[in-house]
Amino acid sequence: MWWEQELEHALAITDPSERRNVLRELRQKRDHLRAEGQLWDTASAVITYYLTLELDDRGWLHRRWRAVPAHEAEMPGRRWGVTSSGWQARLRVHLPDDLGDRLRRATYWTSLPATRRLQELTTQWP
């Protein structure tokens, strides 16, 4: 694979300063290829790419979102209206901080009216 060959070459450089520069350039190239959807070497890279496209399609990517209230952001458990499927598998994904924050803000504020309505309904018909 491209990355492994380039990394092996970079790590073989004996001059520490040159090695550091080559590694920096190599990581920048890798990150650029991931962002362009040309290098899908991890599940996180694939999900980050398609999540960015989805947020853009919904008009959420460049919109300014208020922060999620602290008392809401840290609440444990499933969100209102989400049921357990019994499926216990987990997928760990590493997102860039700004993308993860934007996703959290966008989904919170977009779903807030429906969440409030679900809360009202559960008080009417527990």
PDB file of C-alpha atoms in Angstrom:
ATOM      1  CA  MET A   1       0.000   0.000   0.000  1.00  0.00           C
ATOM      2  CA  TRP A   2       1.098   3.558  -0.709  1.00  0.00           C
ATOM      3  CA  TRP A   3       1.202   4.691   2.934  1.00  0.00           C
ATOM      4  CA  GLU A   4       3.304   1.782   4.180  1.00  0.00           C
ATOM      5  CA  GLN A   5       5.892   2.204   1.426  1.00  0.00           C
ATOM      6  CA  GLU A   6       6.193   5.946   1.984  1.00  0.00           C
ATOM      7  CA  LEU A   7       6.297   5.562   5.761  1.00  0.00           C
ATOM      8  CA  GLU A   8       9.028   2.919   5.534  1.00  0.00           C
ATOM      9  CA  HIS A   9      11.051   5.228   3.312  1.00  0.00           C
ATOM     10  CA  ALA A  10      10.556   8.196   5.687  1.00  0.00           C
ATOM     11  CA  LEU A  11      11.500   6.206   8.781  1.00  0.00           C
ATOM     12  CA  ALA A  12      14.716   5.062   7.100  1.00  0.00           C
ATOM     13  CA  ILE A  13      15.975   8.652   6.870  1.00  0.00           C
ATOM     14  CA  THR A  14      18.789   9.030   9.381  1.00  0.00           C
ATOM     15  CA  ASP A  15      18.801  12.815   9.729  1.00  0.00           C
ATOM     16  CA  PRO A  16      16.179  13.604  12.425  1.00  0.00           C
ATOM     17  CA  SER A  17      15.267  17.009  11.024  1.00  0.00           C
ATOM     18  CA  GLU A  18      14.821  15.711   7.479  1.00  0.00           C
ATOM     19  CA  ARG A  19      12.887  12.659   8.739  1.00  0.00           C
ATOM     20  CA  ARG A  20      10.535  14.919  10.718  1.00  0.00           C
ATOM     21  CA  ASN A  21       9.926  17.123   7.660  1.00  0.00           C
ATOM     22  CA  VAL A  22       9.273  14.151   5.374  1.00  0.00           C
ATOM     23  CA  LEU A  23       6.898  12.600   7.927  1.00  0.00           C
ATOM     24  CA  ARG A  24       5.013  15.903   8.277  1.00  0.00           C
ATOM     25  CA  GLU A  25       4.608  16.193   4.500  1.00  0.00           C
ATOM     26  CA  LEU A  26       3.557  12.555   4.267  1.00  0.00           C
ATOM     27  CA  ARG A  27       0.852  13.002   6.930  1.00  0.00           C
ATOM     28  CA  GLN A  28      -0.370  16.168   5.222  1.00  0.00           C
ATOM     29  CA  LYS A  29      -0.655  14.303   1.923  1.00  0.00           C
ATOM     30  CA  ARG A  30      -2.474  11.419   3.639  1.00  0.00           C
ATOM     31  CA  ASP A  31      -4.923  13.808   5.334  1.00  0.00           C
ATOM     32  CA  HIS A  32      -5.550  15.616   2.048  1.00  0.00           C
ATOM     33  CA  LEU A  33      -6.237  12.351   0.200  1.00  0.00           C
ATOM     34  CA  ARG A  34      -8.625  11.276   2.961  1.00  0.00           C
ATOM     35  CA  ALA A  35     -10.483  14.600   2.844  1.00  0.00           C
ATOM     36  CA  GLU A  36     -10.844  14.293  -0.941  1.00  0.00           C
ATOM     37  CA  GLY A  37     -12.210  10.744  -0.635  1.00  0.00           C
ATOM     38  CA  GLN A  38      -9.224   9.267  -2.464  1.00  0.00           C
ATOM     39  CA  LEU A  39      -7.757   7.329   0.461  1.00  0.00           C
ATOM     40  CA  TRP A  40     -10.014   5.182   2.608  1.00  0.00           C
ATOM     41  CA  ASP A  41      -7.493   3.420   4.771  1.00  0.00           C
ATOM     42  CA  THR A  42      -9.597   3.362   7.953  1.00  0.00           C
ATOM     43  CA  ALA A  43     -13.285   3.137   8.845  1.00  0.00           C
ATOM     44  CA  SER A  44     -12.950   6.585  10.384  1.00  0.00           C
ATOM     45  CA  ALA A  45     -11.685   8.021   7.075  1.00  0.00           C
ATOM     46  CA  VAL A  46     -14.649   6.571   5.166  1.00  0.00           C
ATOM     47  CA  ILE A  47     -17.201   7.724   7.733  1.00  0.00           C
ATOM     48  CA  THR A  48     -15.648  11.187   8.034  1.00  0.00           C
ATOM     49  CA  TYR A  49     -15.778  11.642   4.260  1.00  0.00           C
ATOM     50  CA  TYR A  50     -19.406  10.559   3.884  1.00  0.00           C
ATOM     51  CA  LEU A  51     -20.523  12.336   7.047  1.00  0.00           C
ATOM     52  CA  THR A  52     -19.054  15.566   5.670  1.00  0.00           C
ATOM     53  CA  LEU A  53     -20.976  15.046   2.411  1.00  0.00           C
ATOM     54  CA  GLU A  54     -24.203  14.352   4.318  1.00  0.00           C
ATOM     55  CA  LEU A  55     -23.859  17.423   6.520  1.00  0.00           C
ATOM     56  CA  ASP A  56     -23.214  19.495   3.393  1.00  0.00           C
ATOM     57  CA  ASP A  57     -26.233  17.998   1.566  1.00  0.00           C
ATOM     58  CA  ARG A  58     -28.465  18.910   4.511  1.00  0.00           C
ATOM     59  CA  GLY A  59     -27.109  22.456   4.615  1.00  0.00           C
ATOM     60  CA  TRP A  60     -25.646  21.862   8.072  1.00  0.00           C
ATOM     61  CA  LEU A  61     -21.935  21.955   7.262  1.00  0.00           C
ATOM     62  CA  HIS A  62     -21.453  25.703   6.948  1.00  0.00           C
ATOM     63  CA  ARG A  63     -24.281  26.819   9.204  1.00  0.00           C
ATOM     64  CA  ARG A  64     -23.478  28.289  12.618  1.00  0.00           C
ATOM     65  CA  TRP A  65     -24.997  26.216  15.414  1.00  0.00           C
ATOM     66  CA  ARG A  66     -25.343  27.198  19.041  1.00  0.00           C
ATOM     67  CA  ALA A  67     -23.639  24.946  21.571  1.00  0.00           C
ATOM     68  CA  VAL A  68     -25.671  22.121  23.045  1.00  0.00           C
ATOM     69  CA  PRO A  69     -26.657  23.074  26.613  1.00  0.00           C
ATOM     70  CA  ALA A  70     -24.243  21.438  29.065  1.00  0.00           C
ATOM     71  CA  HIS A  71     -27.037  19.775  31.030  1.00  0.00           C
ATOM     72  CA  GLU A  72     -28.225  18.119  27.790  1.00  0.00           C
ATOM     73  CA  ALA A  73     -24.863  17.245  26.265  1.00  0.00           C
ATOM     74  CA  GLU A  74     -23.745  15.166  29.227  1.00  0.00           C
ATOM     75  CA  MET A  75     -26.959  13.220  29.851  1.00  0.00           C
ATOM     76  CA  PRO A  76     -26.397   9.446  29.778  1.00  0.00           C
ATOM     77  CA  GLY A  77     -28.625   6.938  28.046  1.00  0.00           C
ATOM     78  CA  ARG A  78     -30.559   6.849  24.805  1.00  0.00           C
ATOM     79  CA  ARG A  79     -32.228   9.931  23.410  1.00  0.00           C
ATOM     80  CA  TRP A  80     -36.020  10.296  23.489  1.00  0.00           C
ATOM     81  CA  GLY A  81     -37.734   8.179  20.871  1.00  0.00           C
ATOM     82  CA  VAL A  82     -34.827   5.752  20.463  1.00  0.00           C
ATOM     83  CA  THR A  83     -35.577   2.146  21.256  1.00  0.00           C
ATOM     84  CA  SER A  84     -33.194  -0.676  21.976  1.00  0.00           C
ATOM     85  CA  SER A  85     -32.808  -3.128  19.127  1.00  0.00           C
ATOM     86  CA  GLY A  86     -30.960  -5.587  21.321  1.00  0.00           C
ATOM     87  CA  TRP A  87     -27.918  -5.188  19.088  1.00  0.00           C
ATOM     88  CA  GLN A  88     -24.817  -4.799  21.223  1.00  0.00           C
ATOM     89  CA  ALA A  89     -22.085  -4.281  18.605  1.00  0.00           C
ATOM     90  CA  ARG A  90     -20.010  -1.106  18.747  1.00  0.00           C
ATOM     91  CA  LEU A  91     -18.096   0.813  16.129  1.00  0.00           C
ATOM     92  CA  ARG A  92     -15.465   3.250  17.316  1.00  0.00           C
ATOM     93  CA  VAL A  93     -14.967   6.173  14.975  1.00  0.00           C
ATOM     94  CA  HIS A  94     -12.476   8.999  15.323  1.00  0.00           C
ATOM     95  CA  LEU A  95     -13.830  12.242  13.877  1.00  0.00           C
ATOM     96  CA  PRO A  96     -12.047  15.555  13.647  1.00  0.00           C
ATOM     97  CA  ASP A  97     -13.076  17.652  16.658  1.00  0.00           C
ATOM     98  CA  ASP A  98     -14.768  20.336  14.581  1.00  0.00           C
ATOM     99  CA  LEU A  99     -16.796  17.781  12.606  1.00  0.00           C
ATOM    100  CA  GLY A 100     -17.890  15.896  15.731  1.00  0.00           C
ATOM    101  CA  ASP A 101     -18.905  19.141  17.418  1.00  0.00           C
ATOM    102  CA  ARG A 102     -20.825  20.308  14.338  1.00  0.00           C
ATOM    103  CA  LEU A 103     -22.612  16.946  14.111  1.00  0.00           C
ATOM    104  CA  ARG A 104     -23.622  17.073  17.772  1.00  0.00           C
ATOM    105  CA  ARG A 105     -24.884  20.650  17.521  1.00  0.00           C
ATOM    106  CA  ALA A 106     -26.748  20.139  14.234  1.00  0.00           C
ATOM    107  CA  THR A 107     -28.518  16.960  15.295  1.00  0.00           C
ATOM    108  CA  TYR A 108     -29.437  18.363  18.717  1.00  0.00           C
ATOM    109  CA  TRP A 109     -30.990  21.597  17.450  1.00  0.00           C
ATOM    110  CA  THR A 110     -32.632  19.974  14.419  1.00  0.00           C
ATOM    111  CA  SER A 111     -34.285  17.246  16.481  1.00  0.00           C
ATOM    112  CA  LEU A 112     -35.190  19.458  19.459  1.00  0.00           C
ATOM    113  CA  PRO A 113     -38.805  20.194  18.376  1.00  0.00           C
ATOM    114  CA  ALA A 114     -39.530  16.485  17.823  1.00  0.00           C
ATOM    115  CA  THR A 115     -37.779  15.579  21.083  1.00  0.00           C
ATOM    116  CA  ARG A 116     -39.904  18.056  23.026  1.00  0.00           C
ATOM    117  CA  ARG A 117     -43.065  16.701  21.410  1.00  0.00           C
ATOM    118  CA  LEU A 118     -42.084  13.140  22.356  1.00  0.00           C
ATOM    119  CA  GLN A 119     -41.521  14.281  25.931  1.00  0.00           C
ATOM    120  CA  GLU A 120     -44.988  15.874  25.982  1.00  0.00           C
ATOM    121  CA  LEU A 121     -46.568  12.710  24.622  1.00  0.00           C
ATOM    122  CA  THR A 122     -44.937  10.521  27.248  1.00  0.00           C
ATOM    123  CA  THR A 123     -46.387  12.688  29.995  1.00  0.00           C
ATOM    124  CA  GLN A 124     -49.855  12.424  28.425  1.00  0.00           C
ATOM    125  CA  TRP A 125     -49.647   8.653  27.792  1.00  0.00           C
ATOM    126  CA  PRO A 126     -46.971   7.093  29.969  1.00  0.00           C
TER     127      PRO A 126
END
